[in-house]
Amino acid sequence: MSKIGNIPVNAQAGKKRTNPLAGVFDELVQFCQSRSMFMLHYCTGCGAIELPPAMTSRFDMERLGIQPMVTPRQADILLVTGYVSVKTLKRVILTYEQMQSPKYVIGICSCTVNGGMYWQSYATAKVLNEYLPVDVYIAGCMPRPEAVIEGMRRLMRNIEEGKGHAWKDYFQRYDYYLGNQQHLFGDDWQTPTDIIGEARHYGLETEQTYGEHTRILEQHQQPLEPHKMRIKF
Amino acid sequence: MNCEEINLWLDTLLAEIEEIEVTRKSERRVRVDVPASSLPALLELLKGKASYVHLSAISCVDWPDDEEFELVYHCWSYEAKSLLSAHTRIPRNSAQEFAHYVSVYDIYKPAAFFERDIYEMYGIYFESSPYMEKFILTEWNGPPPMRKDFDAEQYVNDTFNWADYHPQWLQELEEDGGGIAVRPEDIRL
Amino acid sequence: MRPENYQLVALPNSDEYELFIGPNHPGIEGNYAFKLKLDGDRVISGKADAGYLHRGFEKLMEGRLWIQNLAIVPRICVPDPVPMEVVYSLTVEDIEKMEVPLRGQWIRVMQLELSRIASHLFTFGGHAATTGMYTPSYWGVADRDLALDLFEELTGGRVYHIYNIPGGVRRDIPNGFLDRLSDYLDYLETRQNDYDNLLFTNQVFVKRARNVGVINQEQALEWGVTGPNLRATGLAFDVRRDDPYLIYNELDFEIPTQTAGDCLARILVRRDELFQSVRILRQIIKHLPSVKGPVRAPIPNPLAWNVSMGESYCRVESSKGELAYYTVSDGGPKPYRVHVRGASSMHAVQVLENMAVGQRIEDIAQIMFSLDACPPEVDR
């Protein structure tokens, strides 16, 4: 496997890249990637209230090339804006798994770092990094729009320097993340996305992709079925 | 009817109900203590005859020492401009899974929201309330969390991990014999 | 997701289908979900799904000191946090039979009204955006930001202030603050015409919002609607006037009403209310310099403060409606029980479910924003 920037491509094992321009091309791709980012802001908590000022006229995030995007399938950044309750965390994971690689997660507010002021709460998940690979945390309660923009710029720098690899960690250590998710949601937790298949497809599987938790998942996994009408009215 | 007439009327009405205790806390606040059996009748009278049409909230307080739940119905009258809080107590029934009470949904429609809330948070089942299913705590399997005997802090420590924070500056301080003097878990009052 | 995971879904034998709006959806206010059953584009029934923002506030507050709780109460309603602090302080003062100094009361009212302005400006933008007009949302957010700057100068925090404490407010206003507040009010009044032209009398918006999501006064009273949504049905009820707290009975203001009870009426009530708040703030600017004295009553050592036994139910008028706290103290260092009656707990759930029936699908977002539902108040 070899990489061009952040985009993994399947190359035959053992075959080296010989093109001397490949490095230049890498940098070009990274530069372009870092300057056209679509973010999906999942309003999980209070931090969402500082995003409208950051996005609109006064602080104007768009001048950095960052625009809001309404669907996860076309978004590059997942913004988790604040505490995630267990009920929300399920949806955040579903959303994250539907995003296309390369994808980045930004955790806003102290609550995503270590529970914040809701550390006592029975309903919120404490460390977001246990369930999703987080690229950048923006601490504060709540961070000002300037801080949000500074966090975005940090992410842009990371991508430009080729350091934004957290999303690969999700494939490489899927067992760890799945284990934490199962601990919270129960053993029958499954998402419609086939992460192991994707890891294999991208050539990102390692020994830690598999483990006891993925075995539990295989036992419980049920084939996807058409959604049934099940709301009780 | 003006305010005084309604208040007078209210006093005569309240006198009709047995075992009732009325306290006027201030000009616009009335506290009423009634036994659980006559509360629905009281609310019916309040809404039908004394213009208390707005149910502001239903609060529940857990009193484990008395083995009782206290239910407080806050009703507001737009005409008399006063708020009546009807307090009642029902047994806690810790042996059974749920304590039971009757719904007042047929008198006050907003009651449905509060009754569902109390059912989730305290496990009091309201008979004939329309939505007795999970609403907020759909992903919660534990006991009703607002009861006093549920220890949230214990639950959190058992369920969740904490991120390590031991940065360079703290390590340097500790090498010099310093450090955080009082650990967060010790600051309990 | 890989293509082989996709499957064709057999359509049921009818035109009815389900649509989930939220929790992550641009047409929904915050982290909230609304599930609809539709026939074509008509809504047959709807079901609200809350709990995404549940943090268990009431349980958290039982585990913290009276003074510590001040830091978490504003988080219950993010766009309009000041009434939360004030009503919590009011309950504690009521239990302790504490008198707030007059100057403290005036400063509190000033914050409450400024917060109402900020919240309403935010709602205008959100409501207009659901009809496809994005300029008002840019304007609304930008003008709200100026109010947040004033808050920052006054309290140090942009969104959460934690400026009110039981007994009054933390400290006196900074020098020259009233002048800057006055400048902001002047600015808002010059904007009135722009907003009217762009939004409130703009036929594009008016035709879209009229006769959508109608609720009449009888239904509103039956379902427990409060606040601007109730006033949009013609009943001039306002907690500030009818159950006055602080110094509201010394102030001169009107209670704007509309009779239609539709989305347009609701936003017009908010528009008028905003300028009533400007009027109240003008009176405060005039009177506050003549009100001398301390800004807060002395309280005991807040870290070892055992509030005496008692219970209290206090209400204020927040920008969303009637907001109430029921606080019980057993004489300990921590509250025994705090029940939060969120201002939008009625109209975000039951009223919305009832109102959605028979509406068209594109109006659902508009109805939700016009009710100004605040999901964290429902979930707590």
GROMACS .gro file of N, CA, C and O in nm, chain A residues 28-66:
model
  156
   28LEU      N    1   0.056   1.911  -0.350
   28LEU     CA    2  -0.051   1.983  -0.418
   28LEU      C    3  -0.187   1.934  -0.370
   28LEU      O    4  -0.276   2.014  -0.339
   29VAL      N    5  -0.200   1.802  -0.359
   29VAL     CA    6  -0.328   1.746  -0.315
   29VAL      C    7  -0.359   1.792  -0.173
   29VAL      O    8  -0.470   1.835  -0.142
   30GLN      N    9  -0.256   1.788  -0.087
   30GLN     CA   10  -0.278   1.830   0.051
   30GLN      C   11  -0.318   1.976   0.058
   30GLN      O   12  -0.407   2.014   0.134
   31PHE      N   13  -0.251   2.059  -0.021
   31PHE     CA   14  -0.283   2.202  -0.022
   31PHE      C   15  -0.428   2.223  -0.062
   31PHE      O   16  -0.503   2.295   0.004
   32CYS      N   17  -0.468   2.154  -0.171
   32CYS     CA   18  -0.605   2.175  -0.217
   32CYS      C   19  -0.706   2.124  -0.115
   32CYS      O   20  -0.808   2.186  -0.091
   33GLN      N   21  -0.673   2.009  -0.057
   33GLN     CA   22  -0.766   1.952   0.042
   33GLN      C   23  -0.788   2.046   0.158
   33GLN      O   24  -0.900   2.065   0.204
   34SER      N   25  -0.677   2.105   0.204
   34SER     CA   26  -0.690   2.187   0.324
   34SER      C   27  -0.766   2.315   0.296
   34SER      O   28  -0.806   2.384   0.389
   35ARG      N   29  -0.784   2.350   0.170
   35ARG     CA   30  -0.849   2.477   0.141
   35ARG      C   31  -0.989   2.464   0.084
   35ARG      O   32  -1.048   2.563   0.041
   36SER      N   33  -1.042   2.347   0.079
   36SER     CA   34  -1.183   2.337   0.042
   36SER      C   35  -1.246   2.234   0.132
   36SER      O   36  -1.245   2.116   0.104
   37MET      N   37  -1.295   2.281   0.245
   37MET     CA   38  -1.350   2.187   0.341
   37MET      C   39  -1.497   2.215   0.364
   37MET      O   40  -1.537   2.329   0.383
   38PHE      N   41  -1.571   2.109   0.361
   38PHE     CA   42  -1.713   2.120   0.390
   38PHE      C   43  -1.736   2.060   0.526
   38PHE      O   44  -1.694   1.948   0.552
   39MET      N   45  -1.802   2.133   0.610
   39MET     CA   46  -1.819   2.080   0.745
   39MET      C   47  -1.965   2.050   0.772
   39MET      O   48  -2.055   2.120   0.730
   40LEU      N   49  -1.981   1.939   0.840
   40LEU     CA   50  -2.114   1.902   0.886
   40LEU      C   51  -2.116   1.935   1.033
   40LEU      O   52  -2.042   1.877   1.110
   41HIS      N   53  -2.198   2.033   1.072
   41HIS     CA   54  -2.198   2.064   1.214
   41HIS      C   55  -2.316   1.997   1.278
   41HIS      O   56  -2.431   2.028   1.253
   42TYR      N   57  -2.284   1.898   1.357
   42TYR     CA   58  -2.387   1.827   1.431
   42TYR      C   59  -2.407   1.903   1.562
   42TYR      O   60  -2.319   1.908   1.645
   43CYS      N   61  -2.525   1.962   1.578
   43CYS     CA   62  -2.548   2.047   1.695
   43CYS      C   63  -2.573   1.959   1.816
   43CYS      O   64  -2.686   1.950   1.863
   44THR      N   65  -2.470   1.892   1.866
   44THR     CA   66  -2.495   1.804   1.980
   44THR      C   67  -2.516   1.879   2.109
   44THR      O   68  -2.564   1.822   2.204
   45GLY      N   69  -2.474   2.005   2.116
   45GLY     CA   70  -2.486   2.072   2.244
   45GLY      C   71  -2.475   2.221   2.231
   45GLY      O   72  -2.497   2.279   2.125
   46CYS      N   73  -2.437   2.285   2.343
   46CYS     CA   74  -2.441   2.430   2.348
   46CYS      C   75  -2.352   2.496   2.244
   46CYS      O   76  -2.382   2.604   2.198
   47GLY      N   77  -2.239   2.434   2.211
   47GLY     CA   78  -2.140   2.498   2.124
   47GLY      C   79  -2.197   2.541   1.992
   47GLY      O   80  -2.142   2.629   1.925
   48ALA      N   81  -2.310   2.481   1.953
   48ALA     CA   82  -2.369   2.513   1.824
   48ALA      C   83  -2.409   2.660   1.816
   48ALA      O   84  -2.417   2.715   1.707
   49ILE      N   85  -2.429   2.725   1.930
   49ILE     CA   86  -2.477   2.862   1.925
   49ILE      C   87  -2.367   2.957   1.880
   49ILE      O   88  -2.396   3.065   1.830
   50GLU      N   89  -2.242   2.919   1.893
   50GLU     CA   90  -2.134   3.007   1.847
   50GLU      C   91  -2.100   2.982   1.701
   50GLU      O   92  -2.016   3.051   1.647
   51LEU      N   93  -2.161   2.884   1.638
   51LEU     CA   94  -2.130   2.860   1.498
   51LEU      C   95  -2.196   2.959   1.404
   51LEU      O   96  -2.131   3.004   1.310
   52PRO      N   97  -2.323   2.996   1.424
   52PRO     CA   98  -2.379   3.098   1.335
   52PRO      C   99  -2.297   3.227   1.329
   52PRO      O  100  -2.269   3.274   1.218
   53PRO      N  101  -2.252   3.284   1.442
   53PRO     CA  102  -2.164   3.400   1.429
   53PRO      C  103  -2.036   3.368   1.353
   53PRO      O  104  -1.989   3.449   1.273
   54ALA      N  105  -1.980   3.248   1.378
   54ALA     CA  106  -1.855   3.214   1.312
   54ALA      C  107  -1.874   3.197   1.162
   54ALA      O  108  -1.784   3.223   1.084
   55MET      N  109  -1.993   3.154   1.121
   55MET     CA  110  -2.014   3.127   0.980
   55MET      C  111  -2.062   3.250   0.904
   55MET      O  112  -2.044   3.258   0.785
   56THR      N  113  -2.128   3.343   0.975
   56THR     CA  114  -2.189   3.454   0.902
   56THR      C  115  -2.098   3.576   0.903
   56THR      O  116  -1.981   3.567   0.937
   57SER      N  117  -2.157   3.690   0.870
   57SER     CA  118  -2.080   3.808   0.830
   57SER      C  119  -1.965   3.845   0.923
   57SER      O  120  -1.859   3.883   0.877
   58ARG      N  121  -1.984   3.834   1.051
   58ARG     CA  122  -1.886   3.898   1.138
   58ARG      C  123  -1.752   3.826   1.138
   58ARG      O  124  -1.648   3.887   1.122
   59PHE      N  125  -1.754   3.695   1.157
   59PHE     CA  126  -1.627   3.623   1.164
   59PHE      C  127  -1.597   3.549   1.033
   59PHE      O  128  -1.483   3.518   1.005
   60ASP      N  129  -1.700   3.518   0.960
   60ASP     CA  130  -1.688   3.473   0.821
   60ASP      C  131  -1.588   3.361   0.800
   60ASP      O  132  -1.476   3.381   0.754
   61MET      N  133  -1.631   3.244   0.834
   61MET     CA  134  -1.547   3.127   0.817
   61MET      C  135  -1.522   3.094   0.670
   61MET      O  136  -1.427   3.027   0.634
   62GLU      N  137  -1.609   3.144   0.584
   62GLU     CA  138  -1.603   3.103   0.444
   62GLU      C  139  -1.476   3.155   0.377
   62GLU      O  140  -1.430   3.097   0.279
   63ARG      N  141  -1.419   3.262   0.433
   63ARG     CA  142  -1.296   3.313   0.371
   63ARG      C  143  -1.183   3.214   0.386
   63ARG      O  144  -1.082   3.225   0.319
   64LEU      N  145  -1.196   3.117   0.479
   64LEU     CA  146  -1.094   3.013   0.491
   64LEU      C  147  -1.125   2.894   0.403
   64LEU      O  148  -1.054   2.794   0.405
   65GLY      N  149  -1.233   2.901   0.329
   65GLY     CA  150  -1.270   2.788   0.246
   65GLY      C  151  -1.352   2.685   0.319
   65GLY      O  152  -1.361   2.570   0.277
   66ILE      N  153  -1.412   2.724   0.431
   66ILE     CA  154  -1.492   2.628   0.507
   66ILE      C  155  -1.638   2.666   0.493
   66ILE      O  156  -1.677   2.780   0.521
   0.00000   0.00000   0.00000
